Coordinates of C-alpha atoms and ligand atoms in Angstrom, one line a residue:
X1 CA 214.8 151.2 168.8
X2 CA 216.4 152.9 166.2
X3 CA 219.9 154.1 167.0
X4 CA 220.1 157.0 164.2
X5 CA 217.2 158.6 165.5
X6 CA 217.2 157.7 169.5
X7 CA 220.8 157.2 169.8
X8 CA 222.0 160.5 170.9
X9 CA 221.7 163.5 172.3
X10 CA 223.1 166.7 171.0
X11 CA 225.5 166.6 173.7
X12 CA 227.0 163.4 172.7
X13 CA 226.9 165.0 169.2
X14 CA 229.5 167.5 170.3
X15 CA 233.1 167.6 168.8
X16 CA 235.3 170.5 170.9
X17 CA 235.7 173.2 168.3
X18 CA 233.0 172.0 165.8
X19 CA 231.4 175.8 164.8
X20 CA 228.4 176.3 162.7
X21 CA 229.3 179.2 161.7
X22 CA 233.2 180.9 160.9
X23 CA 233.0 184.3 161.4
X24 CA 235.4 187.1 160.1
X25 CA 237.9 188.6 163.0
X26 CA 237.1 191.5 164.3
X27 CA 238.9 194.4 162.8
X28 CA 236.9 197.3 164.7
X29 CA 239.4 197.5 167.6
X30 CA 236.4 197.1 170.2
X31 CA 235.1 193.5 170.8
X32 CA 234.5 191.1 173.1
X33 CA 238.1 190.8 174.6
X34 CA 237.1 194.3 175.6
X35 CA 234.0 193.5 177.9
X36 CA 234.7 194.6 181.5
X37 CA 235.9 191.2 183.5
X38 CA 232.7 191.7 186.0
X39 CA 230.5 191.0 183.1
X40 CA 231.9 188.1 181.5
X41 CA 231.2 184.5 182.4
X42 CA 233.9 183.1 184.8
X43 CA 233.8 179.6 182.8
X44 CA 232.5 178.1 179.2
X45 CA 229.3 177.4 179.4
X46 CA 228.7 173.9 178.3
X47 CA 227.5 174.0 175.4
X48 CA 227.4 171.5 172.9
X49 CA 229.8 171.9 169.7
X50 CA 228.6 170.9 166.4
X51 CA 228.3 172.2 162.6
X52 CA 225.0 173.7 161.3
X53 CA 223.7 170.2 159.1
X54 CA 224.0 167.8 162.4
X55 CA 222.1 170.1 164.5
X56 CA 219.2 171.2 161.6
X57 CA 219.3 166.9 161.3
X58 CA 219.5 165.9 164.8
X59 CA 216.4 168.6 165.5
X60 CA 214.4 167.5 162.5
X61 CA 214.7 164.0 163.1
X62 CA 213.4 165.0 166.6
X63 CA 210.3 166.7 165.3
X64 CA 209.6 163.7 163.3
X65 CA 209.1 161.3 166.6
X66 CA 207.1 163.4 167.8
X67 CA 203.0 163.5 167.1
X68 CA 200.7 166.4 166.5
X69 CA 197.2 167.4 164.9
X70 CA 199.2 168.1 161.7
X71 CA 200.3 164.3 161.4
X72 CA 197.0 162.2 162.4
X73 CA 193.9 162.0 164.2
X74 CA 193.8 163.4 167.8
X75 CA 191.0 162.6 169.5
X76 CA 191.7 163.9 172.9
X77 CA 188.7 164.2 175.3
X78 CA 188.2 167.3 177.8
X79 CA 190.7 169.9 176.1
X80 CA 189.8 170.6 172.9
X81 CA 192.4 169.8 170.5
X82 CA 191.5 171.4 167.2
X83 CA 192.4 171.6 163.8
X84 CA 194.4 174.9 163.1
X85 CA 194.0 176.2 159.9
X86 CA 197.2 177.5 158.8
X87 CA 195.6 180.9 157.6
X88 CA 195.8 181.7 161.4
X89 CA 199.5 181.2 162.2
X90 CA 200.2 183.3 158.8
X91 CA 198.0 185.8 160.3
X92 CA 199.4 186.0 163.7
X93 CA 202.6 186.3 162.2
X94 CA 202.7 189.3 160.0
X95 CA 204.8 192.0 161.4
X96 CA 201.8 194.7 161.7
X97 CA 200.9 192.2 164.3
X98 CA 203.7 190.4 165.7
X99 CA 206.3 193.7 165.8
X100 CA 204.2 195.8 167.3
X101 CA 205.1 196.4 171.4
X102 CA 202.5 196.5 174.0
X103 CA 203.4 200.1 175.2
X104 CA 203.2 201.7 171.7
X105 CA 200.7 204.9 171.1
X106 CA 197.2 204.1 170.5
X107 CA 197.6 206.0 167.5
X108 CA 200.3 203.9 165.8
X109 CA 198.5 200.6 166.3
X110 CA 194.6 201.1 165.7
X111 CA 194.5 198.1 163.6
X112 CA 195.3 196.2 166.4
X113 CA 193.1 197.3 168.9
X114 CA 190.2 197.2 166.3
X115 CA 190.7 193.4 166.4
X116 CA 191.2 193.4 170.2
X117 CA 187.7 195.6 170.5
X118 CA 186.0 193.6 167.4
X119 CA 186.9 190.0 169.5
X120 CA 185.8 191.3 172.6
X121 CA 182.2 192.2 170.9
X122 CA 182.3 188.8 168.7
X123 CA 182.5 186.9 172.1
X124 CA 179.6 188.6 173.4
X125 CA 177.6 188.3 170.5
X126 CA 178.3 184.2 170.7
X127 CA 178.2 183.6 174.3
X128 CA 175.2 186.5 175.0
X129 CA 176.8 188.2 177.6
X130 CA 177.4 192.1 177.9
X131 CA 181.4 192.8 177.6
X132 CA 184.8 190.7 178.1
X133 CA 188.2 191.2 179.0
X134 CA 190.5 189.7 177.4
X135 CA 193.5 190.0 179.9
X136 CA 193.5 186.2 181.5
X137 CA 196.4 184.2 179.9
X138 CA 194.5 180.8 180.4
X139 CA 191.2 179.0 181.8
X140 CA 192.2 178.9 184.8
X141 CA 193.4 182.5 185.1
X142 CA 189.6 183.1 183.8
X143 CA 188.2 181.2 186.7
X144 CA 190.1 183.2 189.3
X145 CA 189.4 186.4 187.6
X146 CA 185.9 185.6 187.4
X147 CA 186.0 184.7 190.6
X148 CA 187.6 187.9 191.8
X149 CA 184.7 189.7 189.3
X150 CA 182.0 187.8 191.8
X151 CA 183.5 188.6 194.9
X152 CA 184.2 192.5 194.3
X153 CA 180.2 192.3 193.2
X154 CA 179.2 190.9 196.6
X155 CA 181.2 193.1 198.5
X156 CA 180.3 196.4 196.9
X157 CA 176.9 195.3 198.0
X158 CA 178.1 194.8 201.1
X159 CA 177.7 190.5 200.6
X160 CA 181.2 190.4 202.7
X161 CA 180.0 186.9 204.1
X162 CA 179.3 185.2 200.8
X163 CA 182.8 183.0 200.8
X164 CA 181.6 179.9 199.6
X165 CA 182.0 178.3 195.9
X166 CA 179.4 175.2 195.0
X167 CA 181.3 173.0 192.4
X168 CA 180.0 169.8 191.1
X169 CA 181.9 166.8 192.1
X170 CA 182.3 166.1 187.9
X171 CA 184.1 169.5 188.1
X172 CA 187.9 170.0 186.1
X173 CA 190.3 170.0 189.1
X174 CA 191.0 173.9 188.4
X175 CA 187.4 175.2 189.5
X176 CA 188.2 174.3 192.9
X177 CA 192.0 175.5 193.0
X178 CA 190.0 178.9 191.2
X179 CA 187.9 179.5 193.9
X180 CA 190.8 178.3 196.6
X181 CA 193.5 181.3 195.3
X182 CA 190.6 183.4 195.1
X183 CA 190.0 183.0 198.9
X184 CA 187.0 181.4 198.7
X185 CA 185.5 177.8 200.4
X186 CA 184.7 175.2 198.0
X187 CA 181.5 173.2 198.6
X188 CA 180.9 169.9 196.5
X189 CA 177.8 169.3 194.5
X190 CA 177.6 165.7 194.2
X191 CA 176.4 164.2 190.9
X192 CA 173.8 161.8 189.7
X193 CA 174.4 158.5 188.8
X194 CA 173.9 160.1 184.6
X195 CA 176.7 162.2 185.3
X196 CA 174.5 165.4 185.6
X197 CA 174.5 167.6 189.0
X198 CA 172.2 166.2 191.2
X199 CA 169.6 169.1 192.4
X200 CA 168.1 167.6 195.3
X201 CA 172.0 167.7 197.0
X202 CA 172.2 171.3 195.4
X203 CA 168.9 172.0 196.8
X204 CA 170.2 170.6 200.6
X205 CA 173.4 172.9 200.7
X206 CA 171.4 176.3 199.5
X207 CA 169.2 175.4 202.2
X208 CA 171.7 175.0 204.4
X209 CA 174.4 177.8 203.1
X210 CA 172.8 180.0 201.0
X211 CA 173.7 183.2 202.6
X212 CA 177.1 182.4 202.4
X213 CA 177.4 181.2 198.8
X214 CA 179.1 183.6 196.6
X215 CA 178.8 181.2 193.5
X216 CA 177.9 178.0 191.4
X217 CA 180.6 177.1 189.0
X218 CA 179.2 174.9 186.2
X219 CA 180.5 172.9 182.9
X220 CA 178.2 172.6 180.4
X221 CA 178.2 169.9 178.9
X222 CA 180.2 168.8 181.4
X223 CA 183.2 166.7 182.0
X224 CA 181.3 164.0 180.6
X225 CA 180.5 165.0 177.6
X226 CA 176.6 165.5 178.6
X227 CA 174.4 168.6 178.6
X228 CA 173.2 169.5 181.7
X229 CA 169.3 169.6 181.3
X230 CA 168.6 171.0 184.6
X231 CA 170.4 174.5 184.3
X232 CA 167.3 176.4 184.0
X233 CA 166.0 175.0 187.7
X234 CA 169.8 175.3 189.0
X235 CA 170.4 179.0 187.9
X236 CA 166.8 180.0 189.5
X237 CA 167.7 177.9 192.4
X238 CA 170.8 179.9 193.2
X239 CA 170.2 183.4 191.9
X240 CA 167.1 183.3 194.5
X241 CA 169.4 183.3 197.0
X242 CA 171.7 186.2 195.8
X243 CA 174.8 184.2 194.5
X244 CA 175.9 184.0 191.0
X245 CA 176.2 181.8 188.4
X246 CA 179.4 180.9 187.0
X247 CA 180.1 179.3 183.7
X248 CA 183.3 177.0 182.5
X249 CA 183.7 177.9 179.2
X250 CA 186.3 175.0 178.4
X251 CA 183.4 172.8 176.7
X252 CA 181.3 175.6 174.9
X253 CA 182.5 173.7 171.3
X254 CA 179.2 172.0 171.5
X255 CA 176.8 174.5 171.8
X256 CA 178.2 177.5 169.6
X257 CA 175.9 178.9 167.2
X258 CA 173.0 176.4 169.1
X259 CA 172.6 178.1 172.7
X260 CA 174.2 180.5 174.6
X261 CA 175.7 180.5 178.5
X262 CA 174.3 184.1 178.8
X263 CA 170.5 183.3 177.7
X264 CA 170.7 180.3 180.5
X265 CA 171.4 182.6 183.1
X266 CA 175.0 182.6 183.7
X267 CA 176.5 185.4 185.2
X268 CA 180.3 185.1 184.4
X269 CA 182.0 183.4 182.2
X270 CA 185.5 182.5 180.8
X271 CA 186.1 180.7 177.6
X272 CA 189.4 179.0 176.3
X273 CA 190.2 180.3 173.1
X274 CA 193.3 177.9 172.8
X275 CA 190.7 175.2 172.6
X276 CA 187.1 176.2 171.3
X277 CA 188.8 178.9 169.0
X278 CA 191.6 176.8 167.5
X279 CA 195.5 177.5 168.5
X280 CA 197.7 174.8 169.0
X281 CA 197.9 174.3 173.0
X282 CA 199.6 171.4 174.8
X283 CA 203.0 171.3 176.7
X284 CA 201.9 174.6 178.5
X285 CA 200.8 177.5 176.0
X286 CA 200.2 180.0 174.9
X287 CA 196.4 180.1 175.8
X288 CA 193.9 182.5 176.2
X289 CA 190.4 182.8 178.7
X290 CA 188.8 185.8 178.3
X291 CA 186.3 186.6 180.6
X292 CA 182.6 187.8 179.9
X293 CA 179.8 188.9 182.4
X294 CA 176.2 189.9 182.4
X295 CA 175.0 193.7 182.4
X296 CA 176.0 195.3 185.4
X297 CA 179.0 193.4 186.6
X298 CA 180.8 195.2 183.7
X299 CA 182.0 197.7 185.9
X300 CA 184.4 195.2 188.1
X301 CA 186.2 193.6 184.8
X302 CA 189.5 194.2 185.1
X303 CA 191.2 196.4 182.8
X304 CA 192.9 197.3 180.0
X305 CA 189.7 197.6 178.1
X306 CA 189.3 198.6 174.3
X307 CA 186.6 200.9 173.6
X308 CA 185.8 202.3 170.4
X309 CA 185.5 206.5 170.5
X310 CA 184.0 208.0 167.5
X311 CA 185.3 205.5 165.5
X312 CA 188.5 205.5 167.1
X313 CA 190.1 202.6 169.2
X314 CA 191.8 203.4 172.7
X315 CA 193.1 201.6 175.7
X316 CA 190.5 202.7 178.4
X317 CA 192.5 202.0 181.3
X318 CA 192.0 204.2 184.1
X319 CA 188.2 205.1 183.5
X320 CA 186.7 202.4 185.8
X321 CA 186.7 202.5 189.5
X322 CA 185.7 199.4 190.9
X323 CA 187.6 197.7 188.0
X324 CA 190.2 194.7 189.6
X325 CA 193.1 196.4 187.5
X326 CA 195.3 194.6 185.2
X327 CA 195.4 190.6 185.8
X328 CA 198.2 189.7 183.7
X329 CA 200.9 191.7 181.5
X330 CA 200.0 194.4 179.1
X331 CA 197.2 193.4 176.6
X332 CA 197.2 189.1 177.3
X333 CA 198.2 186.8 174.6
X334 CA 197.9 188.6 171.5
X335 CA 198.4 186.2 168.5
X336 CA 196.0 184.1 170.3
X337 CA 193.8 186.7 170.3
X338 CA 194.6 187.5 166.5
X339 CA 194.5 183.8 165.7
X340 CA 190.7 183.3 167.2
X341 CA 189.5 186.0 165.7
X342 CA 191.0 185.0 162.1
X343 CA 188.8 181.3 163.4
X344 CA 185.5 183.1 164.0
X345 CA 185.9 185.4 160.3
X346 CA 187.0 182.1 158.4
X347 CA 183.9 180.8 159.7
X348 CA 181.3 183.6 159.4
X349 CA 178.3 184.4 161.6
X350 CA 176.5 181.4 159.3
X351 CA 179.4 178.3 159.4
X352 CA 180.0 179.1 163.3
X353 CA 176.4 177.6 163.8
X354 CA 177.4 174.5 162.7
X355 CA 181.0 173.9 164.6
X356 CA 178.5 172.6 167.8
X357 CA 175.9 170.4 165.7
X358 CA 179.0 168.8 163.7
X359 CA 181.0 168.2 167.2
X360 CA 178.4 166.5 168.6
X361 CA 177.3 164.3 165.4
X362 CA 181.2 163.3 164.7
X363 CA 181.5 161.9 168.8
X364 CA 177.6 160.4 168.4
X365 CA 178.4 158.4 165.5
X366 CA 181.5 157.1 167.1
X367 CA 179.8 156.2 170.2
X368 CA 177.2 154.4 168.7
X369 CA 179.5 152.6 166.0
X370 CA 181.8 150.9 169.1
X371 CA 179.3 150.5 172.0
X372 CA 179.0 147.1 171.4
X373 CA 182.9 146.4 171.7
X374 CA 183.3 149.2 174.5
X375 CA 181.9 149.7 177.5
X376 CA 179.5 152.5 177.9
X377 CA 178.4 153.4 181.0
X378 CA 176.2 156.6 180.0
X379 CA 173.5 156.0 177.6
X380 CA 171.6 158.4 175.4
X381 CA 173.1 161.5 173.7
X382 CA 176.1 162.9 174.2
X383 CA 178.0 166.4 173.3
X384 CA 180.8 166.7 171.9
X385 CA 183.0 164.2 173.8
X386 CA 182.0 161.0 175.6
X387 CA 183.6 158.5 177.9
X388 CA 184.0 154.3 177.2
X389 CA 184.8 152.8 180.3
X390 CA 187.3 150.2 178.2
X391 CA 186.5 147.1 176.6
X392 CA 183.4 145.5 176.8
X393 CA 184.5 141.8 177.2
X394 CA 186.6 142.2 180.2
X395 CA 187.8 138.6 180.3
X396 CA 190.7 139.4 178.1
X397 CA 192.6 141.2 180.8
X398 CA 193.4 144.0 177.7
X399 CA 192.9 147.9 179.7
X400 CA 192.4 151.2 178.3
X401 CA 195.8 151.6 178.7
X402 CA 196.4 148.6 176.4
X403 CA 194.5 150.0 174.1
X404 CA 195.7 153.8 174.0
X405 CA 199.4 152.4 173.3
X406 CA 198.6 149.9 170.2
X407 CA 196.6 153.0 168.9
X408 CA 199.6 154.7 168.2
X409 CA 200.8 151.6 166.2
X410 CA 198.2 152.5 164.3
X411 CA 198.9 156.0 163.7
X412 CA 196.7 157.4 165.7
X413 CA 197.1 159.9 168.9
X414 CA 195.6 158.2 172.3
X415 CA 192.5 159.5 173.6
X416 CA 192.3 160.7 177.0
X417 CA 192.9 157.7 179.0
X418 CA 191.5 157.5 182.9
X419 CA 189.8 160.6 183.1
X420 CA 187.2 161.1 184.3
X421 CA 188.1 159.2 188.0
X422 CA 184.2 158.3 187.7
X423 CA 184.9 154.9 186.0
X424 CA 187.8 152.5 186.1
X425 CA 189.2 152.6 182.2
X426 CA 187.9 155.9 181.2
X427 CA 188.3 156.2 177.8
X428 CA 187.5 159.6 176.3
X429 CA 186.8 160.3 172.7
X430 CA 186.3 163.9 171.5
X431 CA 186.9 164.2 167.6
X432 CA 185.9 167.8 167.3
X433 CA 184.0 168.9 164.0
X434 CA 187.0 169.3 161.5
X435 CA 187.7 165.4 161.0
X436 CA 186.0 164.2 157.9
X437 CA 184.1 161.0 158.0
X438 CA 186.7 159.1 156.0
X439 CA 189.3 160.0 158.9
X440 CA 186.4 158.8 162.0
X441 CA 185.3 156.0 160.2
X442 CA 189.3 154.7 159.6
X443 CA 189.4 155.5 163.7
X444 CA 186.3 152.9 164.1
X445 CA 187.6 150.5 162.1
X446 CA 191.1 150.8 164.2
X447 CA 189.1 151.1 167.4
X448 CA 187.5 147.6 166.3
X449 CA 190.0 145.4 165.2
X450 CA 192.2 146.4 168.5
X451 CA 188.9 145.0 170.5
X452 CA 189.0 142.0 167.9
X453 CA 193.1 141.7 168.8
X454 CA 192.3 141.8 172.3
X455 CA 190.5 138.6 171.9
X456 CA 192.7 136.7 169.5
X457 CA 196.1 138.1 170.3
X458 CA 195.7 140.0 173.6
X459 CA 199.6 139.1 174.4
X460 CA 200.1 141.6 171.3
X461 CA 197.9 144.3 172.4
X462 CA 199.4 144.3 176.1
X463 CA 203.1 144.8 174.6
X464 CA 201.8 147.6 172.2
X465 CA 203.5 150.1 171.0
X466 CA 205.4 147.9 168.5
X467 CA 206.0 150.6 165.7
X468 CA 206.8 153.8 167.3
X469 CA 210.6 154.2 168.2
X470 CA 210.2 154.0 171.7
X471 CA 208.3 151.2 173.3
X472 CA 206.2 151.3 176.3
X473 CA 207.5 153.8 178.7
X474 CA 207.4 153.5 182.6
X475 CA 205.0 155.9 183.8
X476 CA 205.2 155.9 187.3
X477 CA 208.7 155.9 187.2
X478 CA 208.9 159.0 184.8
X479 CA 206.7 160.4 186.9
X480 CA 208.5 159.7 190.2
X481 CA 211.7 160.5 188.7
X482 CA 211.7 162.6 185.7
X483 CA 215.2 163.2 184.3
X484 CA 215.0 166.1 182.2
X485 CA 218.6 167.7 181.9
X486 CA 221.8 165.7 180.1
X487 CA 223.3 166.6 183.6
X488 CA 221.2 164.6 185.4
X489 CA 221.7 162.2 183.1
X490 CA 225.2 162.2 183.7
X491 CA 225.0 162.3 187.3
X492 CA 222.6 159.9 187.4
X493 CA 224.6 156.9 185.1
X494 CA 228.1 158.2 187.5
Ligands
PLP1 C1 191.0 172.9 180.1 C2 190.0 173.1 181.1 C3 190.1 174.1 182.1 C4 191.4 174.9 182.3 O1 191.7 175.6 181.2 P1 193.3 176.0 181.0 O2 193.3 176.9 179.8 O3 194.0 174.7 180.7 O4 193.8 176.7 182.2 C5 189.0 174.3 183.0 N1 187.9 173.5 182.9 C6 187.7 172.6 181.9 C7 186.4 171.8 181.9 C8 188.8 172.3 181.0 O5 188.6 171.4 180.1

């Protein structure tokens, strides 16, 4: 460990009266001391004391431990972790965007709701469906609204008993919370032994529910990494018995610019633009999940809406009756707005074609360049993402976990590590299409000589990390017992 770095926290950095700043006294006869008593604090507040350098070093030094898309290879599996071209954050961060306040006159801020209108038609255009909101703050707020989209169609035709949600068993863990806020019963899909739904099980519970299903939420390709081939049976299947089909848009990276959600029947749709669109997501935000629908659920999108009047831009807000109203505050996540739209011109209606085809090369060639040191449990062709179930020679005793922690010796960030629950040592690998093939084919050669080290020195692999400042950490007990405040910390050595 190295004490300069790890050896303490700002608090313990804290000398009583150390200022970073020495400001003039005030000479204006009206300060502080003149505050009313009701409004001051009763006590200090505990705060630490230090000059300007140790807390601009103690914070950089911070930064440096830490590890992001900026500093290596991040080949997380199931949420998108992209490249973000820096042309975005500039973008998002000019004043005519970031200063402007959500409650400002139409008039004063057309530029802005020209991109807000422009990205709402670009992601129809690339998914195939008829109009989005862009109000939802996340994926998951995308599910429930388009959820909430579903069940306000059903009941304006009078559908009041259609309450229940089929959801694949390979399903992300927020369809079924979705469809539980929205009020509605989930019913699992189970999957085939390829990872795809099985349709003879979907088949059973139509015939035995189908009156009473509102929806089928799908991921396409799914959690797996692997198209489902089957969609065109499954959306005939369950638009013959009145319910709708619902896309999860989290793992569209694959197929942009190849196929689109809309032309294979799907109903409604969110999509993540914090992950197929670029921004940097992680540790909780910001994120965006606009939601699109077919023609003729338009009408129940919740609002506001940007619509363009004789070239002009304004917030149509109260112009739709059987709209849901607002789901989140104001407008949604603006410079995540700005910043996906800034992706999709850098790319052009010609370079987005090939984001999905490059995806799905990059994670094919990795696949088949360490299936015979890894375990794969799914054949054949994969998407953009696929899973190892760890090591093939499992006499070593080395796990996934093993594995993920001596990556990082290596420079590299850990894959997604024991997800999916399908298989013991999930291991999945998504490099996305911006990594050149110098940086993937420096990952195999990593990804190789660990399985080699597993065999030779497998002591040395199950003790990894050895280079990063902080050594293997307890997870369960972090887990069980996080301390996250200095007073804890305090109370917790007293
Ligand atoms: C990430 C993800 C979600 C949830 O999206 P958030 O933006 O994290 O709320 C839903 N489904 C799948 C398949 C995902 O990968």
């Amino acid at each position: 460990m190295n004490n300069k770095l790890y050896g303490n926290l700002i608090f313990e950095l804290s000398k009583a009266g150390r200022v970073g700043y020495s400001l003039p006294k005030n000479t204006y006869g009206h300060g502080l001391d003149e505050l009313p008593a009701t409004l001051c604090r009763q006590q200090e507040a505990q705060l630490p004391e230090c000059d300007e350098p140790t807390v601009v070093r103690h914070y950089t030094n911070l930064s440096h431990n830490n590890f992001g898309v900026d500093d290596g290879f991040y080949p997380l599996g199931s949420c998108t972790m992209k490249y973000n071209p820096a042309i975005n954050e500039e973008i998002a961060a000019l004043p005519t965007f970031s200063a402007l306040h959500p409650m400002q006159p139409a008039e004063t801020c057309q530029h802005a709701l020209e991109l807000y209108f422009r990205l709402q038609e670009a992601l129809a255009e690339l998914t195939g469906l008829s109009e989005f909101t862009l109000n939802p703050c996340a994926g998951a707020h995308g599910e429930l609204t388009g959820l909430m989209v579903i069940r306000a169609y059903h009941e304006s035709r009078g559908d009041t008993q259609r309450l229940k949600v089929l959801i694949p068993d390979s399903a992300h863990g927020t369809n079924p919370a979705s469809a539980a806020v929205c009020g509605l019963e989930v019913v699992e899909v189970k999957s085939l032994p390829d990872g795809t739904v099985d349709v003879g099980d979907l088949r059973r519970l139509l015939d035995e529910c189908g009156p009473q299903v509102a929806a089928m939420m799908m991921t396409n390709p799914n959690t797996l990494g692997i198209f489902e081939h089957a969609i065109p049976e499954i959306t005939r299947m369950v638009h013959d018995c009145g319910a709708l089909m619902y896309y999860d848009g989290a793992n569209l990276n694959p197929m942009l610019g190849v196929c689109r959600p809309g032309d294979m029947g799907f109903d409604v749709m969110h999509i993540n633009l914090h992950k197929t669109f670029s921004t940097p997501h992680g540790g909780g935000g910001p994120g965006s999940g606009p939601v699109g629908v077919r023609q003729g659920l338009e009408p129940f999108l919740p609002t506001p809406r940007v619509v363009m009047d004789e070239g002009e831009f304004r917030v149509a807000k109260g112009d739709y009756e059987q709209a849901l109203g607002s789901v989140g505050s104001f407008f949604g996540n603006f410079s995540v707005m700005v910043k996906a739209y800034v992706y999709i011109l850098t790319l052009g209606r010609e370079h987005v074609k090939q984001v999905g085809p490059l995806a799905t090369l990059n994670a094919n060639y990795i696949k088949e360049s360490l299936k015979d040191v890894y375990e794969l449990p799914i054949e054949g062709l994969c998407k953009h993402e696929f899973v190892f179930d760890g090591l093939k020679d499992k006499s070593t005793g080395v796990t996934t976990m093993d594995v993920a922690k001596r990556l990082l010796d290596y420079g590299y960030h850990a894959p997604t590590i024991y997800f999916p629950l399908l298989f013991h040592e999930s291991l999945m690998i998504e490099p996305t299409e911006s990594e050149s093939k110098d940086t993937i084919d420096g990952f195999i050669r990593v990804m190789r000589q660990i399985a080699e080290e597993a065999k030779t020195d497998p002591e040395l692999v199950k003790s990894a990390p050895h280079q990063t400042p902080i050594g293997r950490v307890d997870d369960v007990l972090a887990a069980k017992h996080p301390v996250v405040t200095y007073k804890q910390m305090l109370n917790d050595t007293h």
